[in-house]
Short mmCIF file of C-alpha atoms and ligand atoms in Angstrom, two decimals:
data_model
loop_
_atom_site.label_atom_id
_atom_site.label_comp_id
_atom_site.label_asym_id
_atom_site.label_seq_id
_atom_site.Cartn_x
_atom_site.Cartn_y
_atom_site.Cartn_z
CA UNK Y 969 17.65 0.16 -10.72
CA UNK Y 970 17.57 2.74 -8.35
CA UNK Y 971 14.95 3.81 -5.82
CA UNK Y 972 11.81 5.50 -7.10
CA UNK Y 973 7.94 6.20 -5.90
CA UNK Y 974 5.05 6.73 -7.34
CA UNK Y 975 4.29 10.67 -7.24
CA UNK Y 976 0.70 11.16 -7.03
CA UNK Y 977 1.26 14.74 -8.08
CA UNK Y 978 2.71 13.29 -11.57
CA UNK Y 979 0.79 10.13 -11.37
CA UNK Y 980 4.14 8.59 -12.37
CA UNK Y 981 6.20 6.76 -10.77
CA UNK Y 982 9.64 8.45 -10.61
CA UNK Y 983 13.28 8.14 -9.72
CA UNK Y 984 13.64 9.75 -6.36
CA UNK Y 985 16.49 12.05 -5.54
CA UNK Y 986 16.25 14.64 -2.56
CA UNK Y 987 16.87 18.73 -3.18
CA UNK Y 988 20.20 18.88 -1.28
CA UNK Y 989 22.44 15.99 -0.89
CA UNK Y 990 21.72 12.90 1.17
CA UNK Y 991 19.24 14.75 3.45
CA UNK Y 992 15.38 13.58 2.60
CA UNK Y 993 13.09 16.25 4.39
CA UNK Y 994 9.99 14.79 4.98
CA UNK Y 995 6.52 15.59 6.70
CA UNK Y 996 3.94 13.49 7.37
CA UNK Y 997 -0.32 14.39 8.70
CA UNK Y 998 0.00 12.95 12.22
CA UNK Y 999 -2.71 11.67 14.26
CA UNK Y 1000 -5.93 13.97 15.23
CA UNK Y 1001 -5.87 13.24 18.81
CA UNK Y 1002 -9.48 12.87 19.38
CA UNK Y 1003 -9.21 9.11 20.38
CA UNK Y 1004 -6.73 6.26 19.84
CA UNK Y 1005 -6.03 5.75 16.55
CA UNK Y 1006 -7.48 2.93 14.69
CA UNK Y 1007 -6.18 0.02 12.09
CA UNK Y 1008 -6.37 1.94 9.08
CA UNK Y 1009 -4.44 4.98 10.50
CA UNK Y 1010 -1.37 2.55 11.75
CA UNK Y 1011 -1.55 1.17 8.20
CA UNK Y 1012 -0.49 4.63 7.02
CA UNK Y 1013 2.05 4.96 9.68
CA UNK Y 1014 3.05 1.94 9.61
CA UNK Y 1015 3.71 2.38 5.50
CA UNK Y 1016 5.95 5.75 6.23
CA UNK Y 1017 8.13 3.53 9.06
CA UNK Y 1018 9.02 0.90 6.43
CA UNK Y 1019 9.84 4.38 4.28
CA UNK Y 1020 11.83 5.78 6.40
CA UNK Y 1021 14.02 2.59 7.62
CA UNK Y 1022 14.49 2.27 3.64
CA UNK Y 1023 15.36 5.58 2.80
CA UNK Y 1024 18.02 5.16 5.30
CA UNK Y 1025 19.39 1.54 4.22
CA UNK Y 1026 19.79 3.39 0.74
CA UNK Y 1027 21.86 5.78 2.63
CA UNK Y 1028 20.11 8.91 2.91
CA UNK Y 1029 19.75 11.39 6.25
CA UNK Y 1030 16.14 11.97 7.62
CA UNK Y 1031 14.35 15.29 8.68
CA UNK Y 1032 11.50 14.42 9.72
CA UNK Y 1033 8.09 16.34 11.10
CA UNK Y 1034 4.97 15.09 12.04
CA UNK Y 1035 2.27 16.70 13.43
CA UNK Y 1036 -0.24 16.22 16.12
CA UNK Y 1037 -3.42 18.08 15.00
CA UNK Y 1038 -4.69 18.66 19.08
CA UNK Y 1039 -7.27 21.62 18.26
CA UNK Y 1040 -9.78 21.22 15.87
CA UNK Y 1041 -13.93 20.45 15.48
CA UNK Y 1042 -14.32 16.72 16.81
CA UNK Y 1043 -11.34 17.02 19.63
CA UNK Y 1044 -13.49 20.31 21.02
CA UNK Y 1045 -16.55 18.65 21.04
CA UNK Y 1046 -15.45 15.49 22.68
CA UNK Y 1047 -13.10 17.63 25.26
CA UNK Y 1048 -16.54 19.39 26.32
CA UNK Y 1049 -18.56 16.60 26.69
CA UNK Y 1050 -16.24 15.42 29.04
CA UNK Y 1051 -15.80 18.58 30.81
CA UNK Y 1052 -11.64 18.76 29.86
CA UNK Y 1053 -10.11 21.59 28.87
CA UNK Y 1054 -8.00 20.81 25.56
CA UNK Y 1055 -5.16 20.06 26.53
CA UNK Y 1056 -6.21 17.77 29.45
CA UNK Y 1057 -7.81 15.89 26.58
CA UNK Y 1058 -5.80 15.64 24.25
CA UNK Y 1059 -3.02 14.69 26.51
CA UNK Y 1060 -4.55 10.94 26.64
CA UNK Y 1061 -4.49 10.10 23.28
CA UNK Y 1062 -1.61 11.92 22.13
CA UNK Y 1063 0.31 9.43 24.59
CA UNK Y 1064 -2.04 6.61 23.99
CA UNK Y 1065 -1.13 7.36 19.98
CA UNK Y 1066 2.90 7.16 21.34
CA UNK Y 1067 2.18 3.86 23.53
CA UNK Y 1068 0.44 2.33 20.01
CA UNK Y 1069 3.52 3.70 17.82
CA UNK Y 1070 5.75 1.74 20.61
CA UNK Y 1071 4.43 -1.39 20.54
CA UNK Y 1072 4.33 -1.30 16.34
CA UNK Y 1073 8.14 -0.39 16.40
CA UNK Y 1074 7.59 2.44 14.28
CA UNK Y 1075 10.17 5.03 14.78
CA UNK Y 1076 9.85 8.74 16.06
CA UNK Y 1077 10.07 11.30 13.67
CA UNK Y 1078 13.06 14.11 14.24
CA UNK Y 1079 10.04 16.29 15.11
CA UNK Y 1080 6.56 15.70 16.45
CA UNK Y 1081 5.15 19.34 16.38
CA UNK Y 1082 1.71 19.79 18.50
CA UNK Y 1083 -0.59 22.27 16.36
CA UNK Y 1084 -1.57 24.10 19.26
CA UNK Y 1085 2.36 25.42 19.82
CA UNK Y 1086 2.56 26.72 16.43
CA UNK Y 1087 -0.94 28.96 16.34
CA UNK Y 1088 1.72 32.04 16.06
CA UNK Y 1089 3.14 30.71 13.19
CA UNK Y 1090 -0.45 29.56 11.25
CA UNK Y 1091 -1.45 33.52 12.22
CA UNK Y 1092 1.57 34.53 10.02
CA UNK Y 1093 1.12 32.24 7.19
CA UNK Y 1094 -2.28 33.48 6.84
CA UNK Y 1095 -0.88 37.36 6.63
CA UNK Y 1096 0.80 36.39 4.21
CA UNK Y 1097 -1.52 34.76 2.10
CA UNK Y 1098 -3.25 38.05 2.39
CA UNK Y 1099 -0.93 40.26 1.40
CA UNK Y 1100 -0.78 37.86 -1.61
CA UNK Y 1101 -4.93 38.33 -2.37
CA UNK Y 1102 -5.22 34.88 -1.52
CA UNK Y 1103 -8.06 35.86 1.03
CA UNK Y 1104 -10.79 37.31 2.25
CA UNK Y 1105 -12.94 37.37 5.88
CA UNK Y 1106 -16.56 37.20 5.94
CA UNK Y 1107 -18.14 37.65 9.65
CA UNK Y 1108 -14.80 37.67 10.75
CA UNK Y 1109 -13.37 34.22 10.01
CA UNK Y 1110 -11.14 33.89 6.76
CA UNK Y 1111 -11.08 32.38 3.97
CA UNK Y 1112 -9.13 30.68 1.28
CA UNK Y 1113 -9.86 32.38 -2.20
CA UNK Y 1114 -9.80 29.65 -4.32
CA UNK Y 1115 -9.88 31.12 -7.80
CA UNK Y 1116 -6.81 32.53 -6.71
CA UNK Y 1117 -4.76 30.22 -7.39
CA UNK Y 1118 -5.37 28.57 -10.73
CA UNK Y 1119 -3.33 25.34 -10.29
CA UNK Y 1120 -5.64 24.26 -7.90
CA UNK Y 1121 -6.73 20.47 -8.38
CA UNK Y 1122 -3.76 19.56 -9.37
CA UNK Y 1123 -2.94 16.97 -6.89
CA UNK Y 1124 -6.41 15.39 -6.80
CA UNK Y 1125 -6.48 15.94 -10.39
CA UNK Y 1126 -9.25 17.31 -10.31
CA UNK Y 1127 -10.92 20.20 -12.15
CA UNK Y 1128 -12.35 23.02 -10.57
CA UNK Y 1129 -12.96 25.57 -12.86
CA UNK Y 1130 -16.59 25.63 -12.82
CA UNK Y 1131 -16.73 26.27 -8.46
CA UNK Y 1132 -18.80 29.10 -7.87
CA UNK Y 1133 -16.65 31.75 -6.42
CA UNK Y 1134 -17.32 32.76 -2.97
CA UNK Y 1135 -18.73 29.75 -2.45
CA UNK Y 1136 -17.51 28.55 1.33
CA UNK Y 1137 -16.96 26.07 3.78
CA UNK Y 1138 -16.40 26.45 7.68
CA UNK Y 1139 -15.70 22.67 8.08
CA UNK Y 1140 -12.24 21.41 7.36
CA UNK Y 1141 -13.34 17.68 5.91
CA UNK Y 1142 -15.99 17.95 3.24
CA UNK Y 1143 -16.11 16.39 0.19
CA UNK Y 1144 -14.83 16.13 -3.41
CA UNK Y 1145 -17.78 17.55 -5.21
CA UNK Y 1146 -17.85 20.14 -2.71
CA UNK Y 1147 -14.56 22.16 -3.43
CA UNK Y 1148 -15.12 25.38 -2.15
CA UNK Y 1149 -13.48 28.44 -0.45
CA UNK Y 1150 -12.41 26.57 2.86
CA UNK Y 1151 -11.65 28.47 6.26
CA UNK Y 1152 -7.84 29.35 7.33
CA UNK Y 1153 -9.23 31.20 9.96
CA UNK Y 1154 -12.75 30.80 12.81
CA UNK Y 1155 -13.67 33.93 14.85
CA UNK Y 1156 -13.83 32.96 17.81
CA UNK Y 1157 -17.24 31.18 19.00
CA UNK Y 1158 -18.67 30.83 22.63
CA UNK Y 1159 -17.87 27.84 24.16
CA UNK Y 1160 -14.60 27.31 21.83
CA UNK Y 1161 -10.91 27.61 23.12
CA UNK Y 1162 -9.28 30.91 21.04
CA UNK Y 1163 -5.85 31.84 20.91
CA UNK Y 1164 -5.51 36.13 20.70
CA UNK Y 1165 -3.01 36.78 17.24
CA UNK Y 1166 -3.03 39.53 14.97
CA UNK Y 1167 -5.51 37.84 13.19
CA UNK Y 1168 -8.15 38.67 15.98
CA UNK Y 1169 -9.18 35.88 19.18
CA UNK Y 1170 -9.87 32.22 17.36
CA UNK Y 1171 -8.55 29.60 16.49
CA UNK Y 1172 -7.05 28.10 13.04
CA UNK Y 1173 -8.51 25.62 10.36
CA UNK Y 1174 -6.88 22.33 10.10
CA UNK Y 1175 -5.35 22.74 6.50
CA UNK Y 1176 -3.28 25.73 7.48
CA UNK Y 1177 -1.92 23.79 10.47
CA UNK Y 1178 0.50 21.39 8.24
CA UNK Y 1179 1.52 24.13 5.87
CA UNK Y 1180 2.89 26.06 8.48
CA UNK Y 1181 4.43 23.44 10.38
CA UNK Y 1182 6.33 22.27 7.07
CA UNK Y 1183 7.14 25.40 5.79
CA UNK Y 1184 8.66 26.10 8.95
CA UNK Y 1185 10.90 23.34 9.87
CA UNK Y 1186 11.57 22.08 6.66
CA UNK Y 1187 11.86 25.10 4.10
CA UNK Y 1188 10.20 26.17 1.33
CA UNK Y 1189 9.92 22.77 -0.87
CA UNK Y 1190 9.62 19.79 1.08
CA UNK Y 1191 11.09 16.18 -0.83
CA UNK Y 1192 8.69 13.82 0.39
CA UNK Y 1193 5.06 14.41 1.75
CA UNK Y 1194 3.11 11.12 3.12
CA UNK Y 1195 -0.61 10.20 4.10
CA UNK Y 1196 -3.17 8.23 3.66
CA UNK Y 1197 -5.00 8.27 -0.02
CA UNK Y 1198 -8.01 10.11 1.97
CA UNK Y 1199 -6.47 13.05 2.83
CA UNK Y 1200 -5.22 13.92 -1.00
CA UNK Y 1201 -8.04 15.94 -1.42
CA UNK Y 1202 -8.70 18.47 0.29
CA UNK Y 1203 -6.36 18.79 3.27
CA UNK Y 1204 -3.20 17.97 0.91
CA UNK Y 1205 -4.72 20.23 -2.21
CA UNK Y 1206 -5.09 22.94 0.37
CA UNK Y 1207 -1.56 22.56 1.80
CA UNK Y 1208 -0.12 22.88 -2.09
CA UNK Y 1209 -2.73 26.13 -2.07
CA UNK Y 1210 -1.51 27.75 1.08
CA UNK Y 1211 2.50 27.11 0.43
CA UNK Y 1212 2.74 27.87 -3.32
CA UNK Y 1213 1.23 31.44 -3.58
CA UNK Y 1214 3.59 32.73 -0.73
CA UNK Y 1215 6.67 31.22 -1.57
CA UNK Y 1216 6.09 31.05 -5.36
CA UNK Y 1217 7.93 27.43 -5.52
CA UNK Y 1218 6.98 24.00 -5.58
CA UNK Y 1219 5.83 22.96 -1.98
CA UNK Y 1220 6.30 18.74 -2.36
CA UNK Y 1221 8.52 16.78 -4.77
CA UNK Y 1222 7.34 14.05 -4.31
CA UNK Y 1223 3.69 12.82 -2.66
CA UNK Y 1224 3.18 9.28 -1.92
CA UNK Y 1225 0.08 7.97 -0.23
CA UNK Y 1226 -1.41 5.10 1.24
CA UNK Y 1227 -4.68 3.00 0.44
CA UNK Y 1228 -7.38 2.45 2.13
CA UNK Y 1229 -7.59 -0.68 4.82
CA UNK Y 1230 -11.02 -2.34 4.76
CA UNK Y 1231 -11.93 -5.14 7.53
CA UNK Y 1232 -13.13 -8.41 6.11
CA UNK Y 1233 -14.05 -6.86 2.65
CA UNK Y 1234 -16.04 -4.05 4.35
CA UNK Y 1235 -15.32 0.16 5.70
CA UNK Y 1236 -14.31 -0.08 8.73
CA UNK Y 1237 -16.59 1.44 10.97
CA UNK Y 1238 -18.16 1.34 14.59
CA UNK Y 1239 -21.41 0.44 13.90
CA UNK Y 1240 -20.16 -2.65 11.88
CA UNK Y 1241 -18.23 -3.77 14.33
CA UNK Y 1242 -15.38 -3.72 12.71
CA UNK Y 1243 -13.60 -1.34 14.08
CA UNK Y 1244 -10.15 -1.99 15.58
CA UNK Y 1245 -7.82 -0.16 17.43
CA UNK Y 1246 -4.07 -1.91 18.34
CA UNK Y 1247 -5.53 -1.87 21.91
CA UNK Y 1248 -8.73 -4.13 20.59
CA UNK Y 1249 -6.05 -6.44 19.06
CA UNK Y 1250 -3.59 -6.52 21.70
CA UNK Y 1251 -6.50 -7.64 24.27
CA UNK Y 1252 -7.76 -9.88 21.98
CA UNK Y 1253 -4.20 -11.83 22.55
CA UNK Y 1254 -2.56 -10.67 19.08
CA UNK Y 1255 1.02 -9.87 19.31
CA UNK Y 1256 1.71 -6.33 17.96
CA UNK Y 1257 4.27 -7.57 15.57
CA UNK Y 1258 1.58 -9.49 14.17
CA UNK Y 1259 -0.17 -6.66 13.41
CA UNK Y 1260 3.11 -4.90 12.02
CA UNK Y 1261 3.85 -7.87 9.37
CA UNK Y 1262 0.31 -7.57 8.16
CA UNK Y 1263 0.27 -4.03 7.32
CA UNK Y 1264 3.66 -3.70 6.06
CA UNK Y 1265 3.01 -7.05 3.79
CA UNK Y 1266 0.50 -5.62 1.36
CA UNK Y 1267 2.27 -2.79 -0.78
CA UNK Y 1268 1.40 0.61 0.67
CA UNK Y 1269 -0.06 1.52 -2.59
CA UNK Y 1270 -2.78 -1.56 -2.33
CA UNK Y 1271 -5.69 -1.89 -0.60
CA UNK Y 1272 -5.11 -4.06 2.46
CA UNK Y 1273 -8.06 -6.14 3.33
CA UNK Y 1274 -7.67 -7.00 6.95
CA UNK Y 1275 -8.92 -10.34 8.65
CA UNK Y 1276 -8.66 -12.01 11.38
CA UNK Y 1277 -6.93 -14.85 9.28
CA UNK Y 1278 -4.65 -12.59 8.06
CA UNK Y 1279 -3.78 -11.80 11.46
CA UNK Y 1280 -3.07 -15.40 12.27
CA UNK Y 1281 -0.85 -15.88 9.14
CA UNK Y 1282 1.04 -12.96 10.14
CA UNK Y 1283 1.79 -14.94 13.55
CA UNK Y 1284 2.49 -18.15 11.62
CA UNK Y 1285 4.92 -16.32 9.10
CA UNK Y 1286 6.81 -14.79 12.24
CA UNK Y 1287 7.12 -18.04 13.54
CA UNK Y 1288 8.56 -19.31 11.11
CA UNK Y 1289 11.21 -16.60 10.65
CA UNK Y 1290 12.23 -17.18 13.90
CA UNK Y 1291 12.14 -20.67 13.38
CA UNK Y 1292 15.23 -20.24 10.90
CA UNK Y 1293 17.03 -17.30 12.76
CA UNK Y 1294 17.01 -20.14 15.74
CA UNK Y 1295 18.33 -23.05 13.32
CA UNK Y 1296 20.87 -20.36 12.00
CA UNK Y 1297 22.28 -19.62 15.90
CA UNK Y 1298 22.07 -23.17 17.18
CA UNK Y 1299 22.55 -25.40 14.07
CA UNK Y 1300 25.71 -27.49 13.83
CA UNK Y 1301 26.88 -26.73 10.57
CA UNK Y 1302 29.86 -28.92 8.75
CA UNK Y 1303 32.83 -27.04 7.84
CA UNK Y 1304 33.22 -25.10 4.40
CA UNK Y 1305 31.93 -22.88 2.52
CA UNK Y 1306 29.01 -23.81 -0.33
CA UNK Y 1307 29.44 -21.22 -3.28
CA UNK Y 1308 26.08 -21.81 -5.00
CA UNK Y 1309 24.53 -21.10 -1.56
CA UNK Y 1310 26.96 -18.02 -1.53
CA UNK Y 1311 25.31 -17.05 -4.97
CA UNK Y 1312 22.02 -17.72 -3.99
CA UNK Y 1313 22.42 -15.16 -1.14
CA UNK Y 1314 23.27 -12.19 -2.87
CA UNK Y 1315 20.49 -12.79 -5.32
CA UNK Y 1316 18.38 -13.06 -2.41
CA UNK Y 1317 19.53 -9.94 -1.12
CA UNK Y 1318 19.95 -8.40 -4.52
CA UNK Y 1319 15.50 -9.06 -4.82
CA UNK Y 1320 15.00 -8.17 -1.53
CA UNK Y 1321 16.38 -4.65 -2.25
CA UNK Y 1322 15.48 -4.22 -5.58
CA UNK Y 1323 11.80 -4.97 -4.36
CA UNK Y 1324 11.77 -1.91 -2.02
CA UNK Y 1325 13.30 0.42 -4.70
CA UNK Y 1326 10.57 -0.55 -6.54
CA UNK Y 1327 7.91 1.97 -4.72
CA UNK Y 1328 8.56 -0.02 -1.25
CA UNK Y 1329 7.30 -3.23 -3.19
CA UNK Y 1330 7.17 -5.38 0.59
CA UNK Y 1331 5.10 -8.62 -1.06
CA UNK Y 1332 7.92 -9.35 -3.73
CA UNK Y 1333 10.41 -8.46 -0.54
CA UNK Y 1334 9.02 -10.80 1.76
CA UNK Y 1335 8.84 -13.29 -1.13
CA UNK Y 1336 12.54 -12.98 -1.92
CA UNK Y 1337 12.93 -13.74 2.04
CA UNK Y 1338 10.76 -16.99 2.31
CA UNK Y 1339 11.90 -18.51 -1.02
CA UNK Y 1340 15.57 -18.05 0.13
CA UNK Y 1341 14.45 -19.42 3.63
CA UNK Y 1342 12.97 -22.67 1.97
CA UNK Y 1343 15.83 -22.94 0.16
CA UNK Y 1344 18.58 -22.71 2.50
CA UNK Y 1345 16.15 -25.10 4.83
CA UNK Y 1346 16.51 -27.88 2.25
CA UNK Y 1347 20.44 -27.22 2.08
CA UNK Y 1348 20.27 -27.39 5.61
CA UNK Y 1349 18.60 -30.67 5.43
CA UNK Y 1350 20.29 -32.31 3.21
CA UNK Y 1351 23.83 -31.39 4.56
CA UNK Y 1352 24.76 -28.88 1.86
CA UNK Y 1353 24.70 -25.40 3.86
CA UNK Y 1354 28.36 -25.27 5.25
CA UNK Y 1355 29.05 -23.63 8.10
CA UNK Y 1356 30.70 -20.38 6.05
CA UNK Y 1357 27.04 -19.77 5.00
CA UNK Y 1358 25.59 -19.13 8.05
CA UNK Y 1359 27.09 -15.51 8.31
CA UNK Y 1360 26.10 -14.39 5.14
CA UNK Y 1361 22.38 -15.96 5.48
CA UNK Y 1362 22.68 -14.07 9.90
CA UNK Y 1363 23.49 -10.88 7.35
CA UNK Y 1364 20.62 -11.42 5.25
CA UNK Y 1365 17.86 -11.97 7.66
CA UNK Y 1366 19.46 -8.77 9.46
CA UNK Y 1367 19.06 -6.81 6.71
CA UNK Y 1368 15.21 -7.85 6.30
CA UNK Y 1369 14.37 -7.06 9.68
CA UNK Y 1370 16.14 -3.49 9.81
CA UNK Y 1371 13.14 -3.06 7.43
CA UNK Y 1372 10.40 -4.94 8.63
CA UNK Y 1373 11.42 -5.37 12.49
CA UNK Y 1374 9.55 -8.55 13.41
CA UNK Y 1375 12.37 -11.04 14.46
CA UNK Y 1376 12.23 -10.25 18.41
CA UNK Y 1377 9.40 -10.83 20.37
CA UNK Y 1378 8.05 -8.01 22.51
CA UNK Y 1379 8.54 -7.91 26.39
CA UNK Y 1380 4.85 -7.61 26.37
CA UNK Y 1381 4.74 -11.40 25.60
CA UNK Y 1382 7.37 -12.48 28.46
CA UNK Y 1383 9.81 -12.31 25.02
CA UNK Y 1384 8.70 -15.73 23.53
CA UNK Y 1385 7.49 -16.59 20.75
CA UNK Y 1386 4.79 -19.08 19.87
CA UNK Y 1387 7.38 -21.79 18.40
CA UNK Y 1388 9.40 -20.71 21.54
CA UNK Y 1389 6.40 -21.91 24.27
CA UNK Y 1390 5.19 -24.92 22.40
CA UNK Y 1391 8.85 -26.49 22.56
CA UNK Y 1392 8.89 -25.68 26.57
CA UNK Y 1393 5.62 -27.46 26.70
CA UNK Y 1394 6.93 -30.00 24.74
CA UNK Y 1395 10.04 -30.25 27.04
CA UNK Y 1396 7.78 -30.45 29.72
CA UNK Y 1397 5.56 -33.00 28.52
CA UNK Y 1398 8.85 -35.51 27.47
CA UNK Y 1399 10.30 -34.83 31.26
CA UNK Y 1400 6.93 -35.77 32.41
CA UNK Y 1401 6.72 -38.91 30.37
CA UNK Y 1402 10.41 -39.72 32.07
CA UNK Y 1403 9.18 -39.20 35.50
CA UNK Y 1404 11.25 -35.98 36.06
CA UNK Y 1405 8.76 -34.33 37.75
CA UNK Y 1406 11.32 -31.55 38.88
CA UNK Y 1407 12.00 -30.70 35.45
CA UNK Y 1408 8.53 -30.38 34.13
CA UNK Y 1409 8.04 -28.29 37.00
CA UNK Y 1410 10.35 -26.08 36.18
CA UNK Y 1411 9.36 -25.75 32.92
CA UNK Y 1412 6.06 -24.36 34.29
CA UNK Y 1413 7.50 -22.00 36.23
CA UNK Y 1414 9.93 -20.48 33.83
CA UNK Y 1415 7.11 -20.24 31.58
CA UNK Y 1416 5.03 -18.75 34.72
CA UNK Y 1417 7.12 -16.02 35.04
CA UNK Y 1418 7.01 -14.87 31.14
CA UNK Y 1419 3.34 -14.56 31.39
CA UNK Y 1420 2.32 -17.93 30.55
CA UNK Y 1421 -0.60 -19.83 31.33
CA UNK Y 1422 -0.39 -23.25 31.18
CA UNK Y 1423 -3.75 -25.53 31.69
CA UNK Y 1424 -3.59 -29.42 31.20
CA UNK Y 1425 -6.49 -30.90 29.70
CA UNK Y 1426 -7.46 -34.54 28.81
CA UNK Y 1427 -6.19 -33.40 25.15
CA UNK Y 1428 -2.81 -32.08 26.40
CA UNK Y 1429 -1.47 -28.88 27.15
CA UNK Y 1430 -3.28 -25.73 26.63
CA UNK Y 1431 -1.41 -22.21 26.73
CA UNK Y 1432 -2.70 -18.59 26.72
CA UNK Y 1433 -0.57 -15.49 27.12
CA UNK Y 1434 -1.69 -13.51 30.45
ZN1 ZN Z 2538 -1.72 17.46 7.30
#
């Protein structure tokens, strides 16, 4: 079978084939830089990395545009509490958000647009939307005319014939029950940045900002549009609203968004104390891969219930992954070639790929991996895995980790792995328990200098990562 998503805009799920050839244009809601972004925003990111790296295995051509939403409600608040101008603000956590896409190996888009360079271009959307009666401006901000365009609701599936018209809201999140006219367009305020367009001095809403953006880089329909599940209604409804009237064709082929992440069964939030950002994790001595293999494990389109157990069976399932990429490079294999280990190969890699067609299914995936590792493990065991295996079982785990880019340890921890320092230590202790003092000395330096910290104890060894 070929590669299909589920379309939220169908509700189906659907055999996915781009407007014009091999090139998939894309956009994706980037990150409001108001502070670093937590958990449940990397799970969304995370999901559209493990997209894109499979869009591109199946052998299509990426444009794609992200954007960083640096003006809006919270970020001009926070910016003049701490006496910043915008920009000064922002600049922290839009790098901070960059440091944090790093570390998770996710993969810059073709384009990351920042809102505020692209106010000229929300101004003219807007006149546009005018001249098609889409609008109107009351105390001079404008707004969206939503009984303007009938097909609104039809992402969220919702219905909204009833709204009262004229009906508005100046806020750009509200909530479902509360569809009303929504602003494209605030008059400038005392105490706000404004940007001078022929709209008048202000400053744009946040829906208009990704319509723009879109429409500009990537045409009139788009192929793909990602996000998380909470943004389908209303910033995504709006964005359909705001495209369609002025261009009169679809805006998105195909929408695909990602569910919620809850910590330990619960909303994340601060006053829980649940509330994680990478950074939390990171200091809490987590390895960001980790953190990668436990949101890319659970299908984008399930909720992902994060723990700290999870986290440490993340760690263990890296381990062992490396485990078997080590046994691959170092194992003494006997000469030959095993044809039912052949077979069993391509039907691993057969599943493996047939699990990400199927709406980037990465559970069955990863389960087509580790059945095919414990099975090749016994082979290797019992003598059976010849030599001509190992290249087709290197390709293999290669093409698993194009997609889910765990297999290499991060500089950040010295680049070893946890299977990697407890066989030092174990070196260490065995030269110890030979008297070769100079050896296990070594040992502790080597691992010294890759941020190790050793500490003996009555009970043995003891390690931490600095
Ligand atoms: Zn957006």
């Amino acid at each position: 079978m070929a590669l299909r998503f589920y379309n939220t805009l169908t509700q189906q799920v659907e055999l996915f084939t781009p407007l014009s050839g091999n090139l998939v244009r894309m956009y994706t809601c980037g990150p409001t830089v108001y502070n670093y972004v937590h958990i449940g925003n990397l799970r969304t990111f995370t999901f559209q990395d493990v997209l894109r790296r499979w869009l591109r295995a199946r052998g299509y051509t990426l444009d794609h545009v992200m954007n960083i939403t640096d003006v809006e409600d919270k970020i001009i608040r926070n910016a003049a509490a701490e006496h910043k101008t915008l920009a000064e603000y922002t600049e922290v956590y839009t790098q901070g958000f960059f440091e944090d896409a790093a570390a998770l190996r996710l993969e810059r888009p073709e384009r990351v647009v920042k809102a505020t360079e692209h106010i000229d271009d929300m101004a003219a959307a807007i006149q546009k939307l005018t001249e098609h009666g889409c609008t109107y401006v009351s105390e001079g901000s404008v707004y969206y005319r939503i009984s303007s365009f009938p097909s609104y609701g039809k992402l969220s599936h919702n219905d909204f014939s009833g709204i009262r018209a004229g009906a508005r809201v100046d806020v750009d999140e509200y909530d479902k029950a509360d569809a009303r006219d929504f602003v494209l367009w605030k008059a400038h305020k005392e105490g706000e940045p404004a940007w001078n367009t022929a709209l008048g001095p202000g400053r744009p809403g946040w829906h208009i900002e990704c319509s723009a953006m879109a429409m500009k880089y990537l045409g009139e329909t788009l192929d793909i549009h990602t996000g998380g599940v909470d943004l389908t209604f209303p910033h995504h409804e709006n964005e359909i609203a705001q495209a369609e009237p002025i261009t009169g064709k679809p805006f998105v082929r195909y929408w695909l968004h990602a569910e919620h992440l809850s910590v330990d069964g619960q909303k994340m939030s601060k006053s829980l104390g649940n509330f994680y950002t990478l950074r939390d994790l990171t200091a809490m001595g987590y390895q960001p891969e980790a953190v990668r293999y436990l949101l890319e494990s659970v299908p984008y389109r399930k909720k992902l219930n994060f723990t700290m157990d999870g986290l440490k069976a993340a760690a263990t399932s890296i381990d062992r992954l490396r485990n078997y990429k080590l046994r691959l490079e170092t194992g003494k294999f006997p000469p030959g070639a095993n044809e039912t280990l052949a077979e069993r190969t391509a039907r691993a890699t057969a599943a493996f790929d047939e699990a990400l067609d199927d709406d980037l299914n990465t559970a069955e995936a990863l389960a087509a991996v580790f059945e095919y590792l414990r099975d090749t493990n016994t082979a290797m065991d019992a003598g059976e895995f010849l030599a001509g295996n190992a290249a087709g079982a290197r390709e293999f785990l290669a093409r698993f980790d194009s997609i889910f880019d765990v297999l290499n340890p991060s500089a950040k921890s010295g680049g070893l792995s946890d299977a990697e320092v407890d066989a030092l230590i174990a070196e260490r202790n065995a030269a110890k328990k030979a008297r070769n003092f100079e050896r296990a000395d070594q040992v502790r330096a080597e691992l010294g200098a890759r941020g190790i910290i050793l500490e003996d104890t009555k009970e043995g060894s003891r390690w931490k990562r600095q």
